[in-house]
mmCIF file with all atom_site columns, N, CA and C in Angstrom:
data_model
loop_
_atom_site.group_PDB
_atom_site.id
_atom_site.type_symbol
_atom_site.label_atom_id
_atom_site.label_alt_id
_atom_site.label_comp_id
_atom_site.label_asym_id
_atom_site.label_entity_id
_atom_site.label_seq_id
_atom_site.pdbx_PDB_ins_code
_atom_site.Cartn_x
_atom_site.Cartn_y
_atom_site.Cartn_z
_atom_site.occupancy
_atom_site.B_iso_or_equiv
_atom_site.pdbx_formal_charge
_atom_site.auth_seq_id
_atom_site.auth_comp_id
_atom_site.auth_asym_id
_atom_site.auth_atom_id
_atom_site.pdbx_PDB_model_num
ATOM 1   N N  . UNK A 1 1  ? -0.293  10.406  -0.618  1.00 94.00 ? 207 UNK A N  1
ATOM 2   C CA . UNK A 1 1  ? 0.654   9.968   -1.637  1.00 94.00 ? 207 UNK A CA 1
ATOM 3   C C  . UNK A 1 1  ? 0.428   8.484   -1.882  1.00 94.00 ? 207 UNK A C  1
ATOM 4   N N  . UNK A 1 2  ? 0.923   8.007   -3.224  1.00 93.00 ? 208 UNK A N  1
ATOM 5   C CA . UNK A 1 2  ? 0.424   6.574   -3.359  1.00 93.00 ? 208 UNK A CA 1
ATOM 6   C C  . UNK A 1 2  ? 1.710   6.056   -3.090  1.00 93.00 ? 208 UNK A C  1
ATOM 7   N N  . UNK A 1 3  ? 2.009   4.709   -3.033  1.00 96.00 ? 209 UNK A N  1
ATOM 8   C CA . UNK A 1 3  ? 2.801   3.521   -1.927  1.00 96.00 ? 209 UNK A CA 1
ATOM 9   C C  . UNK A 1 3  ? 3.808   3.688   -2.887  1.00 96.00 ? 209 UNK A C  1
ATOM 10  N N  . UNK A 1 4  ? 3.539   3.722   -4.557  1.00 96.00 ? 210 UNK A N  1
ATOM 11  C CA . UNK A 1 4  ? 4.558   3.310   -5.516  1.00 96.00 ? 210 UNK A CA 1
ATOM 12  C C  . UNK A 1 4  ? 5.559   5.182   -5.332  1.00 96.00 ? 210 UNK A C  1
ATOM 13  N N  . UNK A 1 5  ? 4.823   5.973   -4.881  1.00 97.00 ? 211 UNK A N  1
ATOM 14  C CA . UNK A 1 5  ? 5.566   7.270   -4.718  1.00 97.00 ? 211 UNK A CA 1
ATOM 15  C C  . UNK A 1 5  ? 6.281   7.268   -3.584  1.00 97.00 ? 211 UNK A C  1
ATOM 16  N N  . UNK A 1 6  ? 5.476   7.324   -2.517  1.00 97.00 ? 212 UNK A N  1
ATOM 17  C CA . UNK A 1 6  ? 6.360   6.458   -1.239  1.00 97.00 ? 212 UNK A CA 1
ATOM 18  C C  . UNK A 1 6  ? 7.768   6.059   -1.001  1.00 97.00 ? 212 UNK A C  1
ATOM 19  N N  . UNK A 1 7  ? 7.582   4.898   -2.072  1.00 98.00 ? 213 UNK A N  1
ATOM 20  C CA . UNK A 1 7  ? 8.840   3.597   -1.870  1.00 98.00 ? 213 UNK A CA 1
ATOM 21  C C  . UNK A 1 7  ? 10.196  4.531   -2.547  1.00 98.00 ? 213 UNK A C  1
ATOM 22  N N  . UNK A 1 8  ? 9.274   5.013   -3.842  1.00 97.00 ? 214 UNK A N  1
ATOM 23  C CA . UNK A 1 8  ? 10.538  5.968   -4.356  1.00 97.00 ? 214 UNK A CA 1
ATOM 24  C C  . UNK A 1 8  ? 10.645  6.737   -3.565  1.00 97.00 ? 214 UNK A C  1
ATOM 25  N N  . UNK A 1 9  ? 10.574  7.933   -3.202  1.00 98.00 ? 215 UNK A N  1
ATOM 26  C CA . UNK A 1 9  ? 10.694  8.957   -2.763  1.00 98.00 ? 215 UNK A CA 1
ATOM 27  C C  . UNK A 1 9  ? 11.590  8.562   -1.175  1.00 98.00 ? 215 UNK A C  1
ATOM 28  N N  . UNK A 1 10 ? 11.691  7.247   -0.793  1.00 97.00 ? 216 UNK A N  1
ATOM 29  C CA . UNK A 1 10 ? 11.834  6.364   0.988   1.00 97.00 ? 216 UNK A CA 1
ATOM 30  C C  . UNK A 1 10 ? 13.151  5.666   -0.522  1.00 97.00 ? 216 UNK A C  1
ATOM 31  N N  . UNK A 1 11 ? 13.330  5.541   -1.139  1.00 98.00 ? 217 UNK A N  1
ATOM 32  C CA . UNK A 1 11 ? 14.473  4.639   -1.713  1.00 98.00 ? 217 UNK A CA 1
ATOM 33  C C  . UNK A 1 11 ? 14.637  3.372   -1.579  1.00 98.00 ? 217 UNK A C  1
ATOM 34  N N  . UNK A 1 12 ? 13.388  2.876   -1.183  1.00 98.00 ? 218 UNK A N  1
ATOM 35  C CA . UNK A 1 12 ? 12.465  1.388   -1.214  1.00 98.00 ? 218 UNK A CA 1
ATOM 36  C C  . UNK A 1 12 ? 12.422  0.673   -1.924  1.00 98.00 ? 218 UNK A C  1
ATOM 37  N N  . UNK A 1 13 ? 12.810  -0.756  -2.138  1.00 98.00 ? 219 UNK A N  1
ATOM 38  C CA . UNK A 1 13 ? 12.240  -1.237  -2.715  1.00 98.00 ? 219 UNK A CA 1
ATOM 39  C C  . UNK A 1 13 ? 11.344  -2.280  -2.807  1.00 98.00 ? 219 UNK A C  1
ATOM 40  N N  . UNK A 1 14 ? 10.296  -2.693  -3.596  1.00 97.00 ? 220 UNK A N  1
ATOM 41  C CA . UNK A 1 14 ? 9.052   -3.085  -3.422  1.00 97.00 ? 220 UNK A CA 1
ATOM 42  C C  . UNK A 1 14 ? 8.934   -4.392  -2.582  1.00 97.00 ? 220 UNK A C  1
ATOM 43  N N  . UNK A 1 15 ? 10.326  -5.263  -2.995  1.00 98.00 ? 221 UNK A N  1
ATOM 44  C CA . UNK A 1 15 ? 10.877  -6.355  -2.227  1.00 98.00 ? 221 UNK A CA 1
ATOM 45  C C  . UNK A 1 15 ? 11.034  -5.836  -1.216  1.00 98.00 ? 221 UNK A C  1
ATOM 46  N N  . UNK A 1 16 ? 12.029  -4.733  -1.133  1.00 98.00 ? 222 UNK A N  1
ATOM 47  C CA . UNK A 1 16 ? 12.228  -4.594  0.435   1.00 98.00 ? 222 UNK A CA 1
ATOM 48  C C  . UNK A 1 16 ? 10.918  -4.435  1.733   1.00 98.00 ? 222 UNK A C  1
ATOM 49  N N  . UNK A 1 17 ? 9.863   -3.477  0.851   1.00 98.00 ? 223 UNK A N  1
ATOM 50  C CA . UNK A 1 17 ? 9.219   -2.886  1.776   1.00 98.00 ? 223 UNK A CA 1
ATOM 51  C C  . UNK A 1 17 ? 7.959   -4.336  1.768   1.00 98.00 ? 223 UNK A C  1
ATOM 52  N N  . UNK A 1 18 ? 7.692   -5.308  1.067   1.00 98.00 ? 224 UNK A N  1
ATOM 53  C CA . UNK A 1 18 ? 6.909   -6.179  0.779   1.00 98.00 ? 224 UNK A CA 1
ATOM 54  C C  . UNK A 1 18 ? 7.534   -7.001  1.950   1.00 98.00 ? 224 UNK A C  1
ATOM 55  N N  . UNK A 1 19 ? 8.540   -7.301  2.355   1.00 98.00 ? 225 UNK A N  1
ATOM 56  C CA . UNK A 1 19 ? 9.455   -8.244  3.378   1.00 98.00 ? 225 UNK A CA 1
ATOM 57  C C  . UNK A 1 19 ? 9.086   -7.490  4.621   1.00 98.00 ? 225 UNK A C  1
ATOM 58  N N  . UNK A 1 20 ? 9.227   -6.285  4.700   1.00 98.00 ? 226 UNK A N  1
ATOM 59  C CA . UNK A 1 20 ? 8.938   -6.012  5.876   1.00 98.00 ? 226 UNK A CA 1
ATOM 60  C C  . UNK A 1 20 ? 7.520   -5.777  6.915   1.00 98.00 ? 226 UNK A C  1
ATOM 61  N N  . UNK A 1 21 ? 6.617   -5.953  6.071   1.00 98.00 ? 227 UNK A N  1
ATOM 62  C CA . UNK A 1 21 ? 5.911   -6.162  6.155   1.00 98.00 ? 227 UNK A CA 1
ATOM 63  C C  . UNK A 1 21 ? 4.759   -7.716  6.188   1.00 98.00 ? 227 UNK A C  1
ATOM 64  N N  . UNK A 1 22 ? 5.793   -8.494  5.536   1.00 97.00 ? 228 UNK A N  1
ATOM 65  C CA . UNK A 1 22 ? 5.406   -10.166 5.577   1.00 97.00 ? 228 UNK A CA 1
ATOM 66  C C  . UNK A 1 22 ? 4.506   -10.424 4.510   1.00 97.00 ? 228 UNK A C  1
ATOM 67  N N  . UNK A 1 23 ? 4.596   -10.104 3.317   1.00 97.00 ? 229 UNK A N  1
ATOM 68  C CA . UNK A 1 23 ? 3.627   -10.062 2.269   1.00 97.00 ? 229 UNK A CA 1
ATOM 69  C C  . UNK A 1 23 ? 4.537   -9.932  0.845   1.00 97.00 ? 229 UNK A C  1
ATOM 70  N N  . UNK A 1 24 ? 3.778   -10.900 -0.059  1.00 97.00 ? 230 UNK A N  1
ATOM 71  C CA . UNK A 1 24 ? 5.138   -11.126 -1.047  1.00 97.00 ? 230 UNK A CA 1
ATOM 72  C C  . UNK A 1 24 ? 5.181   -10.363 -2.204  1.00 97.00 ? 230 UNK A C  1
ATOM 73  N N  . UNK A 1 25 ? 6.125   -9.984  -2.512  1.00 97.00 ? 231 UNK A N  1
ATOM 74  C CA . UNK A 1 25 ? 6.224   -8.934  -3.435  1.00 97.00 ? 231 UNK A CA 1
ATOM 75  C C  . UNK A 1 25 ? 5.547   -8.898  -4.330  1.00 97.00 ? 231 UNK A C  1
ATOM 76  N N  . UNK A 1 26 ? 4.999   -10.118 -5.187  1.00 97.00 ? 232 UNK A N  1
ATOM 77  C CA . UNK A 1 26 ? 3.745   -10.004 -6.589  1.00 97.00 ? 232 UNK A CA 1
ATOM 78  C C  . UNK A 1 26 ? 2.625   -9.820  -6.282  1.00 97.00 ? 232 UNK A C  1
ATOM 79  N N  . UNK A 1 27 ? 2.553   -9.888  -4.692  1.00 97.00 ? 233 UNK A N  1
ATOM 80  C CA . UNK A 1 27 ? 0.691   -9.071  -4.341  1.00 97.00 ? 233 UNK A CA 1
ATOM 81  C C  . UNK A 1 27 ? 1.039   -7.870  -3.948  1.00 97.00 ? 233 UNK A C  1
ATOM 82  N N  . UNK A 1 28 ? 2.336   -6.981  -3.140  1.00 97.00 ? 234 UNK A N  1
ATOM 83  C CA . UNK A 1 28 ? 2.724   -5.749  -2.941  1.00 97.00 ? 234 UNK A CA 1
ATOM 84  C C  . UNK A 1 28 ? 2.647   -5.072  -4.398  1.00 97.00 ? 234 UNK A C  1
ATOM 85  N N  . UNK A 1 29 ? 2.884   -5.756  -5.401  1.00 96.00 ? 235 UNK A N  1
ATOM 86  C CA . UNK A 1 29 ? 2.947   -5.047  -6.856  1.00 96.00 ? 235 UNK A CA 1
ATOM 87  C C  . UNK A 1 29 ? 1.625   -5.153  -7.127  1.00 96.00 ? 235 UNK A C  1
ATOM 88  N N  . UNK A 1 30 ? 0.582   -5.874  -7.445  1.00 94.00 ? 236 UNK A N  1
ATOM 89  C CA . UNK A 1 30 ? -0.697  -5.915  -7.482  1.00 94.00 ? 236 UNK A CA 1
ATOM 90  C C  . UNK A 1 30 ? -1.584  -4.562  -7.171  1.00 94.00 ? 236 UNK A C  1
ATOM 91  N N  . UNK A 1 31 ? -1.014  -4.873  -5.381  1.00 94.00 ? 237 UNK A N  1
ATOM 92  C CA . UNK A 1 31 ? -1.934  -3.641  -5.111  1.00 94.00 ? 237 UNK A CA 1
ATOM 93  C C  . UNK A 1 31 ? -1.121  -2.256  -5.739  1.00 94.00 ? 237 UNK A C  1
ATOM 94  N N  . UNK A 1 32 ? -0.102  -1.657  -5.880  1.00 93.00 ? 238 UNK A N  1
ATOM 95  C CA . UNK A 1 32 ? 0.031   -0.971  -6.388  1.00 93.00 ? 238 UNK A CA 1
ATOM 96  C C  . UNK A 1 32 ? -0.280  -0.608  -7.667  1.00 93.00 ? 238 UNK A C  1
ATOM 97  N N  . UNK A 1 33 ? -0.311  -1.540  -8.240  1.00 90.00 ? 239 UNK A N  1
ATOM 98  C CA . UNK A 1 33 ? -0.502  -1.371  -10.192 1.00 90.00 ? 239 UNK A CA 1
ATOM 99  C C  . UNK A 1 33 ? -2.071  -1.062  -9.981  1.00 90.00 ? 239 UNK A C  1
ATOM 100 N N  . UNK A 1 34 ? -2.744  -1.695  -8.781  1.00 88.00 ? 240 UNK A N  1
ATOM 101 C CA . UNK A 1 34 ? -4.471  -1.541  -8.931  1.00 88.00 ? 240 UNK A CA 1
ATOM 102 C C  . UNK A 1 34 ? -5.235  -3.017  -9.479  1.00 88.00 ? 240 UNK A C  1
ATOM 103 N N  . UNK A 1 35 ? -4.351  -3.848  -9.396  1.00 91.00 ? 241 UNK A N  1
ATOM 104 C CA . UNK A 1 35 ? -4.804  -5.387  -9.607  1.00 91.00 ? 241 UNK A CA 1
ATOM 105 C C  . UNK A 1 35 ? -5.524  -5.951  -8.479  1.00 91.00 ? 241 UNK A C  1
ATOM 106 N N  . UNK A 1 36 ? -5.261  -5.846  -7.656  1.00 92.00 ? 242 UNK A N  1
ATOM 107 C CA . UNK A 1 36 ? -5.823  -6.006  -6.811  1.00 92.00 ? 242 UNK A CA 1
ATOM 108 C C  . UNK A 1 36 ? -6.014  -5.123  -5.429  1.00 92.00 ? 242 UNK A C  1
ATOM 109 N N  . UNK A 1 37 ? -7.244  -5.415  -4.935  1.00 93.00 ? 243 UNK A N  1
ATOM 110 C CA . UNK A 1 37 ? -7.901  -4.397  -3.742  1.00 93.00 ? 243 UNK A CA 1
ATOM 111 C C  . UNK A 1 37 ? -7.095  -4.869  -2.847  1.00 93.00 ? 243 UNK A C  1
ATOM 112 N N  . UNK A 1 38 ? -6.681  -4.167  -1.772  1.00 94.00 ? 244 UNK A N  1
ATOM 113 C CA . UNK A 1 38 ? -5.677  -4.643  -0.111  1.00 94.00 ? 244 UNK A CA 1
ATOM 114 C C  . UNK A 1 38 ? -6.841  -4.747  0.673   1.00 94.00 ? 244 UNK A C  1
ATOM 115 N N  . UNK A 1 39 ? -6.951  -6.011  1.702   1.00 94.00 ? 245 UNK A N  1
ATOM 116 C CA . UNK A 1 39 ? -7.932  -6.120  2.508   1.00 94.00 ? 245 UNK A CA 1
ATOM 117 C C  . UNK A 1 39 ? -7.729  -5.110  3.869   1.00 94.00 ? 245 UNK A C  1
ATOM 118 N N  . UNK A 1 40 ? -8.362  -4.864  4.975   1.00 94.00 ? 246 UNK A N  1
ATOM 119 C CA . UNK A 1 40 ? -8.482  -4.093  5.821   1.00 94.00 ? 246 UNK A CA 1
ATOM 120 C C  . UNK A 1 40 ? -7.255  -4.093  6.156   1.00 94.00 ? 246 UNK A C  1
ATOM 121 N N  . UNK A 1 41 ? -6.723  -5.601  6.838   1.00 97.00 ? 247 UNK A N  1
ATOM 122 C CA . UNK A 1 41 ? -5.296  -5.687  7.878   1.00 97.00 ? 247 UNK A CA 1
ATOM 123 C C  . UNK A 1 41 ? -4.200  -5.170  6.476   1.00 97.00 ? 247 UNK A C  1
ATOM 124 N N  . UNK A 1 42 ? -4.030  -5.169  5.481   1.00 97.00 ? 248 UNK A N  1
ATOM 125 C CA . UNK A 1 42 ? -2.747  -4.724  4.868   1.00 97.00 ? 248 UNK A CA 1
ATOM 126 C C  . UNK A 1 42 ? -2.811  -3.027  4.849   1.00 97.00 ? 248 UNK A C  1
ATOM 127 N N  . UNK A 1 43 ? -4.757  -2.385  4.650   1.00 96.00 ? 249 UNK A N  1
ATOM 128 C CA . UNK A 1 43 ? -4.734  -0.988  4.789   1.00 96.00 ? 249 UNK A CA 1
ATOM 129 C C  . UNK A 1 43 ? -3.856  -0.536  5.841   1.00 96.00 ? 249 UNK A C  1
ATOM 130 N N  . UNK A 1 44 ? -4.595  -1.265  6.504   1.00 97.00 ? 250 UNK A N  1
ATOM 131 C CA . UNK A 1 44 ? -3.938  -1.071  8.183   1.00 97.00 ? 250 UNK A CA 1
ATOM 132 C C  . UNK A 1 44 ? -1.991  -0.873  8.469   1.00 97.00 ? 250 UNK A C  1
ATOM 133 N N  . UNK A 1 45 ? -1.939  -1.331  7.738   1.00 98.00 ? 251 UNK A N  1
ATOM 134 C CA . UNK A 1 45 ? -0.657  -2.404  7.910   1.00 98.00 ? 251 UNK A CA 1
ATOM 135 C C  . UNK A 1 45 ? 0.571   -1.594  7.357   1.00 98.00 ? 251 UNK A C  1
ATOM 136 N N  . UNK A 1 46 ? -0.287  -1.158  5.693   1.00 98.00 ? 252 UNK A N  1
ATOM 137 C CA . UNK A 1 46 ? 0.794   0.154   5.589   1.00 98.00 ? 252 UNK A CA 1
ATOM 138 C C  . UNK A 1 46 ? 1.125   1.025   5.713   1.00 98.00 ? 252 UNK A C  1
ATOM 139 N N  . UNK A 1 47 ? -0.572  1.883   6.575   1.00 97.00 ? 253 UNK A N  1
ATOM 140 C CA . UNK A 1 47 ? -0.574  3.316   7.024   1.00 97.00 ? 253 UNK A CA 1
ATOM 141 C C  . UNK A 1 47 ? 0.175   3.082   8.284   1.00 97.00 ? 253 UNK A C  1
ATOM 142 N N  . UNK A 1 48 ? 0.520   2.276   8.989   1.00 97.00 ? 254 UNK A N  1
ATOM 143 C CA . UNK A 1 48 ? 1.403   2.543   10.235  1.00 97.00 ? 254 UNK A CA 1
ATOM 144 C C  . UNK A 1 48 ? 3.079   2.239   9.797   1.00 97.00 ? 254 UNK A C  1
ATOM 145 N N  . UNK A 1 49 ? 2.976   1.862   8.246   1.00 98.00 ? 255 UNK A N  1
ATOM 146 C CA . UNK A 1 49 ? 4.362   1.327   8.533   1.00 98.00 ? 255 UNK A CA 1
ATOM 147 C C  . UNK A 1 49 ? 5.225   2.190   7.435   1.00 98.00 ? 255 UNK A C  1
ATOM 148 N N  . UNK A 1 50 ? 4.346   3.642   7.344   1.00 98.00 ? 256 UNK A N  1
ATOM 149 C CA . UNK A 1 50 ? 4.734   4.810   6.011   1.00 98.00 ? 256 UNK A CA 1
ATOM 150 C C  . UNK A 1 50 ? 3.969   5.955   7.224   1.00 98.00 ? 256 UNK A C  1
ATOM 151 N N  . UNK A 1 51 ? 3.858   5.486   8.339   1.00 97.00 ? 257 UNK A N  1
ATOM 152 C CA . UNK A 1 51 ? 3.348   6.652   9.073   1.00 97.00 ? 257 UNK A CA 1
ATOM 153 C C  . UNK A 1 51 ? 2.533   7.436   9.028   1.00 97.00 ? 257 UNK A C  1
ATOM 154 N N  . UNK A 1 52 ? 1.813   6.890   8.283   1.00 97.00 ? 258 UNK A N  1
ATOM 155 C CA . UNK A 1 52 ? 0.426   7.525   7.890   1.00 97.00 ? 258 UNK A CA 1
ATOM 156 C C  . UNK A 1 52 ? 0.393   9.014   6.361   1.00 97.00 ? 258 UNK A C  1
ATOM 157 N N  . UNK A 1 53 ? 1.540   8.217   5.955   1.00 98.00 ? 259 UNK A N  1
ATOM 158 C CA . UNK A 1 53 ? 1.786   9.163   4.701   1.00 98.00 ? 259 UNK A CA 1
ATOM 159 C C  . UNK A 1 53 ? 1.690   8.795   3.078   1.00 98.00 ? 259 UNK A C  1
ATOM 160 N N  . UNK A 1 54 ? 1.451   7.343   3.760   1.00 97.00 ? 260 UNK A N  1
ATOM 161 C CA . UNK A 1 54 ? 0.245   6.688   2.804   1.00 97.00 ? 260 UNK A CA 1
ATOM 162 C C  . UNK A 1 54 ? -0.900  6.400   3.298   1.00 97.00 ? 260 UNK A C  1
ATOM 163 N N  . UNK A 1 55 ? -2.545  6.528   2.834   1.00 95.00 ? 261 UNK A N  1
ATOM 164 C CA . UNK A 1 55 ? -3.389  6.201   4.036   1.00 95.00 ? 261 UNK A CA 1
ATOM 165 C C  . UNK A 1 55 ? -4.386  5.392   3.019   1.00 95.00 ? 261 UNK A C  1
ATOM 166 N N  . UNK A 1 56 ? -5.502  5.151   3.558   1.00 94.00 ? 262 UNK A N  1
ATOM 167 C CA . UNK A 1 56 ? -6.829  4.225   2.889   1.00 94.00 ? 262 UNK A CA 1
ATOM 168 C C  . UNK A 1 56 ? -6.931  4.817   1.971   1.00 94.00 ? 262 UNK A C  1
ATOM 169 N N  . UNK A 1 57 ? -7.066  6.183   2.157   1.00 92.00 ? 263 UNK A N  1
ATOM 170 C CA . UNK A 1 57 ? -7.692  6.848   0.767   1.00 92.00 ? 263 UNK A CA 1
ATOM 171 C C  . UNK A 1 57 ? -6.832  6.296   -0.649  1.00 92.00 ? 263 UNK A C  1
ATOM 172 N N  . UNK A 1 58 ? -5.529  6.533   -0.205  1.00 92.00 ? 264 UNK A N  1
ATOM 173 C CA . UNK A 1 58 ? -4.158  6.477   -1.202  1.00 92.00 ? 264 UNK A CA 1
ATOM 174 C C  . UNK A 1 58 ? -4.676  4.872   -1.848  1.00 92.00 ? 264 UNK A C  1
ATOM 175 N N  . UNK A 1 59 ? -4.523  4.264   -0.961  1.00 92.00 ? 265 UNK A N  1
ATOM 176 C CA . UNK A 1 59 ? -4.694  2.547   -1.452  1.00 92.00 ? 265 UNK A CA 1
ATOM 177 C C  . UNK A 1 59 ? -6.076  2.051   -1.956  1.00 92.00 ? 265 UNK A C  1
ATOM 178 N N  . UNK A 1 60 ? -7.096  2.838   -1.960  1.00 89.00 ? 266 UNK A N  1
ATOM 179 C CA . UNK A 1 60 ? -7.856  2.602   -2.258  1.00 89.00 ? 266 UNK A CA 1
ATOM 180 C C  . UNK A 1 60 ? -9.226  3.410   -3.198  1.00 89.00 ? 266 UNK A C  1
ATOM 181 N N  . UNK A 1 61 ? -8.374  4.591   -3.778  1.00 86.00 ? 267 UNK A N  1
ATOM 182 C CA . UNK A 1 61 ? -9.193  4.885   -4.519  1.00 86.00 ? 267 UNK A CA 1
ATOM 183 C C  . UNK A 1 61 ? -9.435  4.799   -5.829  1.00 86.00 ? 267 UNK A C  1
ATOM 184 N N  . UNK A 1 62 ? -9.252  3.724   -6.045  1.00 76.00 ? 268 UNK A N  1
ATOM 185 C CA . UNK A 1 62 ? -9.096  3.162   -7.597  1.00 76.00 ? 268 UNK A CA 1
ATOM 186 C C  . UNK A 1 62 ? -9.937  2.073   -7.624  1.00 76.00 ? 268 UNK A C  1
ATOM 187 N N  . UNK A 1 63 ? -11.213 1.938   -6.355  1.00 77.00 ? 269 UNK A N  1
ATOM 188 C CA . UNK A 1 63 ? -11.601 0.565   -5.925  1.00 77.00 ? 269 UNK A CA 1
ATOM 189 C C  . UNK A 1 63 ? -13.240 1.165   -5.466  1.00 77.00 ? 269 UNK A C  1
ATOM 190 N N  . UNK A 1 64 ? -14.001 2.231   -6.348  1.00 62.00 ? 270 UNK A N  1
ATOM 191 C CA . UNK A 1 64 ? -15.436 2.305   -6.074  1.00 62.00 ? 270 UNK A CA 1
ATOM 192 C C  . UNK A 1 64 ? -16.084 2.100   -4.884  1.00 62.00 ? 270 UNK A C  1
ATOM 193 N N  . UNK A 1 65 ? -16.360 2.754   -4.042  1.00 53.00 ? 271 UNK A N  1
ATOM 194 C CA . UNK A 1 65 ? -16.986 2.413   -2.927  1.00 53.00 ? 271 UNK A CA 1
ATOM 195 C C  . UNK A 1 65 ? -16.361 1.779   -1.353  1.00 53.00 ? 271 UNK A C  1
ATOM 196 N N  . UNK A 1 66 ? -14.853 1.722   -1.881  1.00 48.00 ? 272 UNK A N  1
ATOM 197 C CA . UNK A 1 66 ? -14.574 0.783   -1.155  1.00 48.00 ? 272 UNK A CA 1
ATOM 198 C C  . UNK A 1 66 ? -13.953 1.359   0.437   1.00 48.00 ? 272 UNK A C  1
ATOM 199 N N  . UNK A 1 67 ? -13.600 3.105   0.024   1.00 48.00 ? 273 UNK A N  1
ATOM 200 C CA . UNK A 1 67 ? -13.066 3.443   1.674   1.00 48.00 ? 273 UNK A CA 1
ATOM 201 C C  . UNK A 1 67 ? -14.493 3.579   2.572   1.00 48.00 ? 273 UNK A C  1
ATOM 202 N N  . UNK A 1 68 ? -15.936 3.327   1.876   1.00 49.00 ? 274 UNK A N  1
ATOM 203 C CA . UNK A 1 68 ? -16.993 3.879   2.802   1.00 49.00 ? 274 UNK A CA 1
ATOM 204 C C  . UNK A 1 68 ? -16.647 2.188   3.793   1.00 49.00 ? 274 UNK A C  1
ATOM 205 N N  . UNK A 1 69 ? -16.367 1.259   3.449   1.00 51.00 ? 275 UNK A N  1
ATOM 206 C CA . UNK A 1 69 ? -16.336 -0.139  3.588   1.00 51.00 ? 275 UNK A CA 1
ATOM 207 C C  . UNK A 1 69 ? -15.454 -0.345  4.809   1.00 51.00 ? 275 UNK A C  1
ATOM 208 N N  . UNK A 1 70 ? -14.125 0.382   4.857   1.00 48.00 ? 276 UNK A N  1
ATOM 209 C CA . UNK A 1 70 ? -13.257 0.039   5.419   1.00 48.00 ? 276 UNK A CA 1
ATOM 210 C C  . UNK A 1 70 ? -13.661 0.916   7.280   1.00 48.00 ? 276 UNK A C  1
#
């Protein structure tokens, strides 16, 4: 599932879940919209903190080549 389905579906919000994690909400929106790629430690970072019900694949397949990378 992707992060922006997630947050809804968890009654999240992007602030909230961007805070809890220590990362500020206009790059938490980024990577969701697909503006920008999440480096390893945030992959990391959200599959443990959505329990693995968001994973690399989710965050990153909008990004060519990039889960062979991770």
């Amino acid at each position: 599932m992707d992060l922006r389905e997630y947050l809804f579906q968890k009654k999240i919000t992007i602030d909230q879940f961007a805070e809890s994690i220590n990362y500020s909400r206009t790059f938490i929106q980024c990577v969701i919209t697909g503006k920008t790629k999440p480096g390893r430690k945030l992959v990391r970072t959200i599959e443990e903190k959505t329990e693995g019900q968001v994973t690399r694949h989710d965050l990153l397949k909008n990004f060519e080549g990039a889960i062979e990378k991770m």
